[in-house]
CSV table of C-alpha atoms in Angstrom, one decimal:
chain,number,residue,atom,x,y,z
A,1,MET,CA,13.6,161.7,-71.3
A,2,ALA,CA,14.2,160.6,-74.9
A,3,LYS,CA,16.9,162.4,-77.0
A,4,LEU,CA,15.5,165.4,-78.8
A,5,LYS,CA,15.6,165.3,-82.6
A,6,ARG,CA,15.3,168.6,-84.4
A,7,GLY,CA,13.1,167.2,-87.1
A,8,GLU,CA,10.6,165.9,-84.5
A,9,ILE,CA,10.1,169.3,-82.8
A,10,GLU,CA,6.9,171.1,-83.9
A,11,PRO,CA,7.6,174.8,-84.8
A,12,HIS,CA,5.3,177.4,-83.3
A,13,GLU,CA,2.7,179.1,-85.6
A,14,ASP,CA,4.3,182.5,-85.0
A,15,TYR,CA,6.7,184.3,-82.6
A,16,GLY,CA,3.8,185.1,-80.2
A,17,PHE,CA,4.2,188.4,-78.4
A,18,PHE,CA,7.9,188.9,-78.0
A,19,GLY,CA,10.3,187.0,-80.3
A,20,PRO,CA,14.0,186.8,-80.9
A,21,GLY,CA,16.1,189.6,-79.7
A,22,SER,CA,13.5,190.5,-77.0
A,23,VAL,CA,14.6,190.9,-73.4
A,24,VAL,CA,11.8,188.5,-72.4
A,25,TRP,CA,13.4,185.7,-74.4
A,26,LYS,CA,16.8,186.6,-73.0
A,27,VAL,CA,15.7,186.4,-69.3
A,28,TRP,CA,13.0,183.7,-69.5
A,29,SER,CA,15.2,181.3,-71.6
A,30,TYR,CA,18.0,181.3,-68.9
A,31,PRO,CA,17.8,178.2,-66.7
A,32,THR,CA,17.1,180.4,-63.6
A,33,ALA,CA,13.6,181.0,-64.9
A,34,PRO,CA,12.0,177.5,-64.6
A,35,THR,CA,13.9,176.7,-61.4
A,36,VAL,CA,14.6,179.3,-58.7
A,37,GLY,CA,12.6,182.1,-60.4
A,38,PHE,CA,9.4,180.1,-60.9
A,39,GLN,CA,9.7,178.4,-57.4
A,40,ARG,CA,10.2,181.8,-55.8
A,41,ALA,CA,7.1,183.1,-57.6
A,42,VAL,CA,4.7,180.3,-56.4
A,43,VAL,CA,6.1,180.5,-52.9
A,44,VAL,CA,5.8,184.2,-52.4
A,45,GLU,CA,2.3,184.2,-54.0
A,46,GLU,CA,0.9,182.2,-51.1
A,47,LEU,CA,1.2,185.3,-48.7
A,48,ASP,CA,-1.8,186.8,-50.5
A,49,PRO,CA,-4.9,185.6,-48.4
A,50,PRO,CA,-7.4,185.3,-51.3
A,51,LEU,CA,-4.8,183.4,-53.5
A,52,VAL,CA,-3.8,180.9,-50.8
A,53,ALA,CA,-7.5,180.4,-49.9
A,54,ALA,CA,-8.0,179.3,-53.5
A,55,VAL,CA,-4.9,177.1,-53.5
A,56,HIS,CA,-5.9,175.5,-50.2
A,57,ALA,CA,-9.5,174.8,-51.4
A,58,THR,CA,-8.4,173.0,-54.5
A,59,GLN,CA,-5.6,171.0,-52.8
A,60,GLY,CA,-3.9,170.6,-56.2
A,61,ILE,CA,-0.4,171.4,-55.0
A,62,TYR,CA,-0.7,168.6,-52.4
A,63,ARG,CA,-2.5,166.0,-54.4
A,64,ARG,CA,-0.5,166.3,-57.6
A,65,SER,CA,2.5,168.4,-56.9
A,66,ARG,CA,4.5,167.4,-59.9
A,67,THR,CA,1.6,167.7,-62.4
A,68,ARG,CA,0.6,171.1,-60.9
A,69,TYR,CA,4.1,172.4,-61.3
A,70,ASP,CA,4.3,171.1,-64.8
A,71,ARG,CA,1.0,172.6,-66.0
A,72,THR,CA,1.6,176.0,-64.3
A,73,LEU,CA,5.2,176.3,-65.6
A,74,LYS,CA,4.0,175.4,-69.1
A,75,TYR,CA,1.5,178.2,-69.1
A,76,PHE,CA,4.2,180.7,-67.9
A,77,ALA,CA,6.5,179.5,-70.7
A,78,MET,CA,3.8,179.7,-73.3
A,79,VAL,CA,3.2,183.4,-72.6
A,80,ALA,CA,6.9,184.0,-73.3
A,81,PHE,CA,7.6,181.7,-76.2
A,82,ALA,CA,4.5,180.0,-77.8
A,83,GLY,CA,2.5,181.1,-80.8
A,84,SER,CA,-0.2,183.7,-80.4
A,85,ARG,CA,-3.2,181.4,-81.1
A,86,GLU,CA,-2.0,178.8,-78.6
A,87,VAL,CA,-1.5,181.4,-75.9
A,88,CYS,CA,-4.9,183.0,-76.5
A,89,LYS,CA,-6.5,179.6,-76.2
A,90,ALA,CA,-4.6,178.8,-73.0
A,91,ALA,CA,-5.4,182.2,-71.5
A,92,ASP,CA,-9.1,181.7,-72.4
A,93,VAL,CA,-9.4,178.3,-70.8
A,94,LEU,CA,-7.5,179.5,-67.7
A,95,VAL,CA,-10.4,181.8,-67.0
A,96,LYS,CA,-12.7,178.7,-66.8
A,97,VAL,CA,-10.1,176.9,-64.7
A,98,HIS,CA,-10.0,179.7,-62.2
A,99,SER,CA,-13.8,180.0,-62.1
A,100,LYS,CA,-13.9,177.0,-59.8
A,101,ALA,CA,-11.5,178.6,-57.3
A,102,ILE,CA,-14.1,180.7,-55.5
A,103,GLY,CA,-15.4,180.5,-52.0
A,104,GLN,CA,-15.4,182.0,-48.5
A,105,LEU,CA,-12.1,183.2,-47.0
A,106,PRO,CA,-11.1,180.9,-44.1
A,107,TYR,CA,-9.8,183.9,-42.1
A,108,GLY,CA,-11.2,187.3,-41.6
A,109,GLY,CA,-14.4,186.9,-43.6
A,110,GLY,CA,-15.2,187.8,-47.1
A,111,THR,CA,-14.8,185.8,-50.3
A,112,TYR,CA,-12.1,184.9,-52.8
A,113,ASP,CA,-12.2,184.5,-56.6
A,114,ALA,CA,-9.1,183.5,-58.5
A,115,ASN,CA,-10.3,185.6,-61.5
A,116,ASP,CA,-10.4,188.7,-59.4
A,117,PRO,CA,-8.2,191.4,-61.1
A,118,ALA,CA,-6.3,192.1,-57.9
A,119,SER,CA,-5.3,188.5,-57.4
A,120,GLN,CA,-4.3,188.2,-61.1
A,121,LEU,CA,-2.2,191.4,-60.8
A,122,TRP,CA,-0.4,189.9,-57.7
A,123,ILE,CA,0.3,186.7,-59.7
A,124,GLN,CA,1.6,188.6,-62.7
A,125,LEU,CA,3.9,190.9,-60.8
A,126,THR,CA,5.3,188.2,-58.4
A,127,GLY,CA,5.9,186.0,-61.3
A,128,TRP,CA,7.7,188.5,-63.6
A,129,HIS,CA,9.6,190.0,-60.7
A,130,SER,CA,10.8,186.6,-59.4
A,131,ILE,CA,12.0,185.5,-62.8
A,132,LEU,CA,14.0,188.7,-63.2
A,133,TYR,CA,15.3,188.6,-59.6
A,134,ALA,CA,16.6,185.1,-60.0
A,135,TYR,CA,18.2,186.0,-63.4
A,136,GLU,CA,20.1,188.9,-61.8
A,137,LYS,CA,21.2,187.0,-58.7
A,138,TYR,CA,22.2,183.6,-60.2
A,139,GLY,CA,22.5,184.5,-63.9
A,140,PRO,CA,24.4,187.1,-66.0
A,141,GLY,CA,23.4,190.0,-63.7
A,142,LYS,CA,21.4,193.1,-64.0
A,143,LEU,CA,19.8,194.3,-67.2
A,144,SER,CA,20.7,197.6,-68.8
A,145,ALA,CA,18.3,200.5,-68.1
A,146,GLU,CA,16.9,200.1,-71.6
A,147,GLU,CA,16.4,196.4,-71.2
A,148,GLU,CA,14.7,196.9,-67.9
A,149,THR,CA,12.3,199.4,-69.4
A,150,GLU,CA,11.5,196.9,-72.1
A,151,TYR,CA,11.0,194.1,-69.6
A,152,TRP,CA,8.4,195.9,-67.6
A,153,GLU,CA,6.6,197.1,-70.7
A,154,ALA,CA,6.5,193.4,-71.8
A,155,CYS,CA,5.1,192.5,-68.3
A,156,ALA,CA,2.3,195.0,-68.9
A,157,LEU,CA,1.6,193.6,-72.4
A,158,ALA,CA,1.5,190.0,-71.0
A,159,ALA,CA,-1.0,191.2,-68.4
A,160,GLU,CA,-3.5,191.6,-71.2
A,161,LEU,CA,-3.7,187.8,-71.0
A,162,GLN,CA,-4.9,188.0,-67.4
A,163,THR,CA,-8.1,189.4,-66.0
A,164,CYS,CA,-6.2,192.4,-64.5
A,165,SER,CA,-5.6,195.6,-66.4
A,166,PRO,CA,-2.3,196.3,-68.0
A,167,ASP,CA,-2.7,199.9,-66.8
A,168,ASP,CA,-2.1,198.7,-63.2
A,169,VAL,CA,1.3,197.2,-64.1
A,170,PRO,CA,4.2,199.4,-63.0
A,171,ARG,CA,6.7,200.2,-65.7
A,172,THR,CA,9.8,200.7,-63.6
A,173,ARG,CA,11.7,198.9,-60.8
A,174,ASP,CA,10.7,201.7,-58.4
A,175,GLY,CA,7.1,201.3,-59.4
A,176,VAL,CA,7.3,197.5,-58.7
A,177,ARG,CA,8.9,198.1,-55.3
A,178,ALA,CA,6.1,200.6,-54.5
A,179,TYR,CA,3.5,198.0,-55.5
A,180,PHE,CA,5.0,195.4,-53.1
A,181,GLU,CA,5.1,198.0,-50.3
A,182,ARG,CA,1.4,198.7,-50.8
A,183,MET,CA,0.7,195.0,-50.7
A,184,ARG,CA,2.8,194.3,-47.6
A,185,PRO,CA,0.1,195.2,-45.0
A,186,ARG,CA,-2.4,193.0,-46.8
A,187,LEU,CA,-0.1,189.9,-46.8
A,188,SER,CA,-0.6,187.3,-44.2
A,189,ALA,CA,1.3,184.1,-43.2
A,190,SER,CA,-1.8,182.3,-42.0
A,191,PRO,CA,-1.5,178.6,-41.2
A,192,ILE,CA,-2.5,177.6,-44.7
A,193,ALA,CA,0.0,180.0,-46.2
A,194,ARG,CA,2.9,178.7,-44.2
A,195,GLN,CA,1.8,175.1,-45.1
A,196,ALA,CA,1.7,175.9,-48.8
A,197,MET,CA,5.0,177.9,-48.8
A,198,ASN,CA,6.9,175.1,-47.0
A,199,HIS,CA,5.4,172.5,-49.3
A,200,LEU,CA,6.3,174.4,-52.5
A,201,LEU,CA,9.9,174.8,-51.3
A,202,ARG,CA,10.2,171.0,-51.4
A,203,THR,CA,11.8,170.7,-54.9
A,204,GLU,CA,12.1,167.0,-54.5
A,205,LEU,CA,8.3,166.7,-55.0
A,206,VAL,CA,8.5,167.8,-58.6
A,207,LEU,CA,11.6,165.8,-59.5
A,208,PRO,CA,11.0,162.4,-61.2
A,209,PRO,CA,11.6,159.2,-59.4
A,210,VAL,CA,15.2,157.9,-59.6
A,211,PRO,CA,17.0,154.7,-58.8
A,212,PHE,CA,18.1,154.1,-55.2
A,213,TRP,CA,21.7,155.0,-56.0
A,214,ALA,CA,20.8,158.4,-57.4
A,215,LYS,CA,18.6,159.5,-54.5
A,216,PRO,CA,21.4,161.3,-52.6
A,217,ALA,CA,22.1,163.4,-55.7
A,218,ARG,CA,18.4,164.1,-56.2
A,219,LEU,CA,18.1,165.3,-52.6
A,220,ALA,CA,21.2,167.5,-52.9
A,221,VAL,CA,19.8,169.2,-56.0
A,222,ALA,CA,16.5,169.8,-54.2
A,223,ARG,CA,18.2,171.1,-51.1
A,224,ALA,CA,20.4,173.5,-53.2
A,225,GLN,CA,17.3,174.9,-55.0
A,226,ARG,CA,15.5,175.4,-51.7
A,227,ILE,CA,18.4,177.3,-50.2
A,228,ALA,CA,18.7,179.4,-53.4
A,229,THR,CA,15.1,180.3,-53.5
A,230,ILE,CA,14.9,181.2,-49.8
A,231,ALA,CA,18.0,183.4,-50.3
A,232,THR,CA,16.0,185.5,-52.8
A,233,MET,CA,13.3,186.3,-50.2
A,234,PRO,CA,13.6,189.4,-48.1
A,235,ARG,CA,14.1,189.0,-44.4
A,236,TRP,CA,10.7,190.5,-43.4
A,237,MET,CA,9.0,188.0,-45.7
A,238,ARG,CA,10.9,185.0,-44.2
A,239,GLU,CA,10.1,186.2,-40.7
A,240,LEU,CA,6.5,186.6,-41.6
A,241,ALA,CA,6.3,183.1,-43.0
A,242,GLY,CA,8.5,181.5,-40.3
A,243,ILE,CA,11.2,180.4,-42.8
A,244,ARG,CA,14.7,180.2,-41.3
A,245,GLN,CA,18.0,180.3,-43.1
A,246,SER,CA,21.3,181.8,-42.1
A,247,ARG,CA,23.0,184.7,-43.9
A,248,LEU,CA,26.0,182.4,-44.4
A,249,LEU,CA,23.9,180.0,-46.5
A,250,ASP,CA,22.5,182.9,-48.4
A,251,ALA,CA,26.0,183.9,-49.4
A,252,LEU,CA,27.5,180.5,-50.0
A,253,ILE,CA,24.7,179.4,-52.4
A,254,VAL,CA,25.3,182.2,-54.9
A,255,PRO,CA,28.5,181.1,-56.5
A,256,VAL,CA,27.3,177.5,-56.5
A,257,MET,CA,24.1,178.3,-58.4
A,258,LYS,CA,25.7,180.9,-60.7
A,259,ALA,CA,28.3,178.3,-61.8
A,260,SER,CA,25.7,175.5,-62.2
A,261,PHE,CA,23.3,177.6,-64.3
A,262,ALA,CA,26.1,179.0,-66.4
A,263,LEU,CA,27.4,175.5,-67.1
A,264,ALA,CA,23.9,174.2,-68.1
A,265,HIS,CA,23.4,177.3,-70.3
A,266,LEU,CA,26.4,176.3,-72.5
A,267,ASN,CA,24.4,173.6,-74.3
A,268,PRO,CA,20.7,174.1,-75.3
A,269,ARG,CA,20.1,170.4,-75.4
A,270,VAL,CA,21.4,169.9,-71.9
A,271,GLU,CA,19.1,172.7,-70.8
A,272,LEU,CA,16.1,171.0,-72.4
A,273,ARG,CA,16.9,167.7,-70.9
A,274,LEU,CA,17.2,169.2,-67.4
A,275,LEU,CA,13.9,171.1,-68.0
A,276,GLY,CA,12.3,167.8,-68.9
A,277,LEU,CA,13.1,166.5,-65.5
A,278,ILE,CA,11.0,169.1,-63.7
A,279,SER,CA,8.4,170.0,-66.4
A,280,PRO,CA,8.1,167.5,-69.3
A,281,SER,CA,5.2,169.5,-70.9
A,282,THR,CA,7.2,172.7,-71.1
A,283,VAL,CA,10.0,171.2,-73.3
A,284,ALA,CA,7.9,171.4,-76.5
A,285,VAL,CA,7.2,175.1,-75.7
A,286,VAL,CA,10.8,176.0,-75.2
A,287,ALA,CA,12.6,173.7,-77.6
A,288,PRO,CA,11.9,175.7,-80.8
A,289,VAL,CA,13.4,178.7,-79.2
A,290,LYS,CA,16.4,176.9,-77.8
A,291,LEU,CA,17.2,175.1,-81.0
A,292,GLY,CA,16.6,178.0,-83.3
A,293,ILE,CA,13.6,176.5,-85.1
A,294,PRO,CA,11.7,179.4,-86.8
A,295,PRO,CA,7.9,179.5,-86.6
A,296,ARG,CA,5.7,178.9,-89.6
A,297,GLU,CA,5.1,182.7,-89.8
A,298,GLU,CA,8.0,184.9,-88.6
A,299,GLU,CA,5.9,187.6,-87.0
A,300,THR,CA,5.0,189.0,-83.6
A,301,LEU,CA,1.6,190.2,-82.6
A,302,THR,CA,0.1,192.2,-79.7
A,303,PRO,CA,-2.5,190.4,-77.6
A,304,ALA,CA,-5.2,192.7,-79.1
A,305,GLU,CA,-4.2,191.7,-82.6
A,306,ALA,CA,-4.0,188.1,-81.7
A,307,ARG,CA,-7.5,188.1,-80.1
A,308,ALA,CA,-9.0,189.8,-83.1
A,309,ARG,CA,-7.3,187.3,-85.5
A,310,HIS,CA,-8.1,184.2,-83.5
A,311,GLY,CA,-11.5,185.1,-82.2
A,312,TYR,CA,-11.0,185.4,-78.4
A,313,PRO,CA,-12.5,188.0,-76.0
A,314,ARG,CA,-10.4,189.8,-73.4
A,315,PRO,CA,-9.9,187.5,-70.4
A,316,ALA,CA,-11.8,189.9,-68.1
A,317,GLU,CA,-14.8,189.5,-70.4
A,318,ALA,CA,-14.5,185.8,-71.1
A,319,HIS,CA,-17.0,183.2,-69.9
A,320,LEU,CA,-19.1,185.6,-67.8
A,321,GLU,CA,-22.2,183.4,-67.9
A,322,PHE,CA,-20.2,180.3,-67.0
A,323,ARG,CA,-18.5,182.2,-64.1
A,324,ALA,CA,-21.9,183.4,-62.9
A,325,ARG,CA,-23.2,179.8,-62.9
A,326,GLN,CA,-20.2,178.7,-60.9
A,327,ALA,CA,-20.9,181.5,-58.3
A,328,GLU,CA,-24.5,180.4,-58.0
A,329,ARG,CA,-23.5,176.8,-57.4
A,330,VAL,CA,-21.0,177.8,-54.7
A,331,PHE,CA,-22.6,180.8,-53.0
A,332,GLY,CA,-26.2,180.1,-53.8
A,333,ALA,CA,-26.7,176.4,-53.8
A,334,GLY,CA,-23.8,175.5,-51.5
A,335,GLU,CA,-22.5,173.0,-54.1
A,336,ALA,CA,-19.0,172.2,-55.4
A,337,PRO,CA,-18.1,174.2,-58.5
A,338,SER,CA,-18.0,172.5,-61.9
A,339,GLU,CA,-14.6,171.2,-63.1
A,340,GLN,CA,-15.4,171.7,-66.7
A,341,GLY,CA,-12.6,174.2,-67.1
A,342,LEU,CA,-10.0,171.8,-65.6
A,343,VAL,CA,-11.2,169.1,-68.0
A,344,GLU,CA,-11.0,171.3,-71.0
A,345,SER,CA,-7.6,172.6,-70.0
A,346,GLN,CA,-5.9,169.2,-70.4
A,347,GLU,CA,-5.8,169.6,-74.1
A,348,ILE,CA,-3.5,172.5,-74.0
A,349,LEU,CA,-1.9,172.5,-70.5
A,350,GLY,CA,-1.5,168.8,-70.2
A,351,PRO,CA,-3.1,166.0,-68.1
A,352,LEU,CA,-4.2,166.5,-64.5
A,353,ALA,CA,-2.5,163.3,-63.3
């Protein structure tokens, strides 16, 4: 990765939906977020049968592991840090991307749709919970009561960028726990779920190629992150998914990761260079925040204000005709869905390969 030069970094148009001083910037800008937190999120998500059916059908995580990680992490980071216009555009095109992830469930009958509000709520809460959990376990520790309240209110606000309803987002830690308990009977470690979870725990697949002499270090980093991510997963979830790891490893990895992340966090440029190794596209999103480059307009907006200003509908109401045509292709004509959304998404989320 080339050396970052402050004058070459493009400022955001505005502060987006959170801004400096927010608990979102505090938690999501710590190096636990794009590493253990994000990996935990995408691994745990696969226990939801409709979601993993969509993941398995597209095969994206297997065919282009590094690119898929890069694009998905970039979107997560955009919601937290990017300007409101850019985020609205990304959220809008993501509805079209998800419109191709529809089909018949491989187990138990029924259908799946990646734009289904229940699936989107599962993604939202596993993502925000995992980012916070990693921050608390391997970062500075627990938030204050006031900060935690603000964090879950922010999660609900960010849910307005998904097809789910923000009214369904719990506003407390107890509420989040209750949601996961309600979901637990619906979760399943099917063969495709176990395959996906184990694949997504292979951090080495998203790291860039290195010279022969550096491969042992690369594998050590990947192994450490795998151990750290598994250590955040409850025992019942590991047993369900057939993931084994000793309690000793769970304990030993904590001081190693806490020290590593704290050291990286001392220097924003080091953080950005490390981020560039796992997600090059995300660097441009995070760099203005890390380097203190103000946006062109120093203001924050709500998603509703941003949609009104930039001319975007609510995601739940976006591209209904296009989604209906996709459903007709898949369920009516038995054809493959159009990849128009994926093609269009490259402009904002990055190339597919």
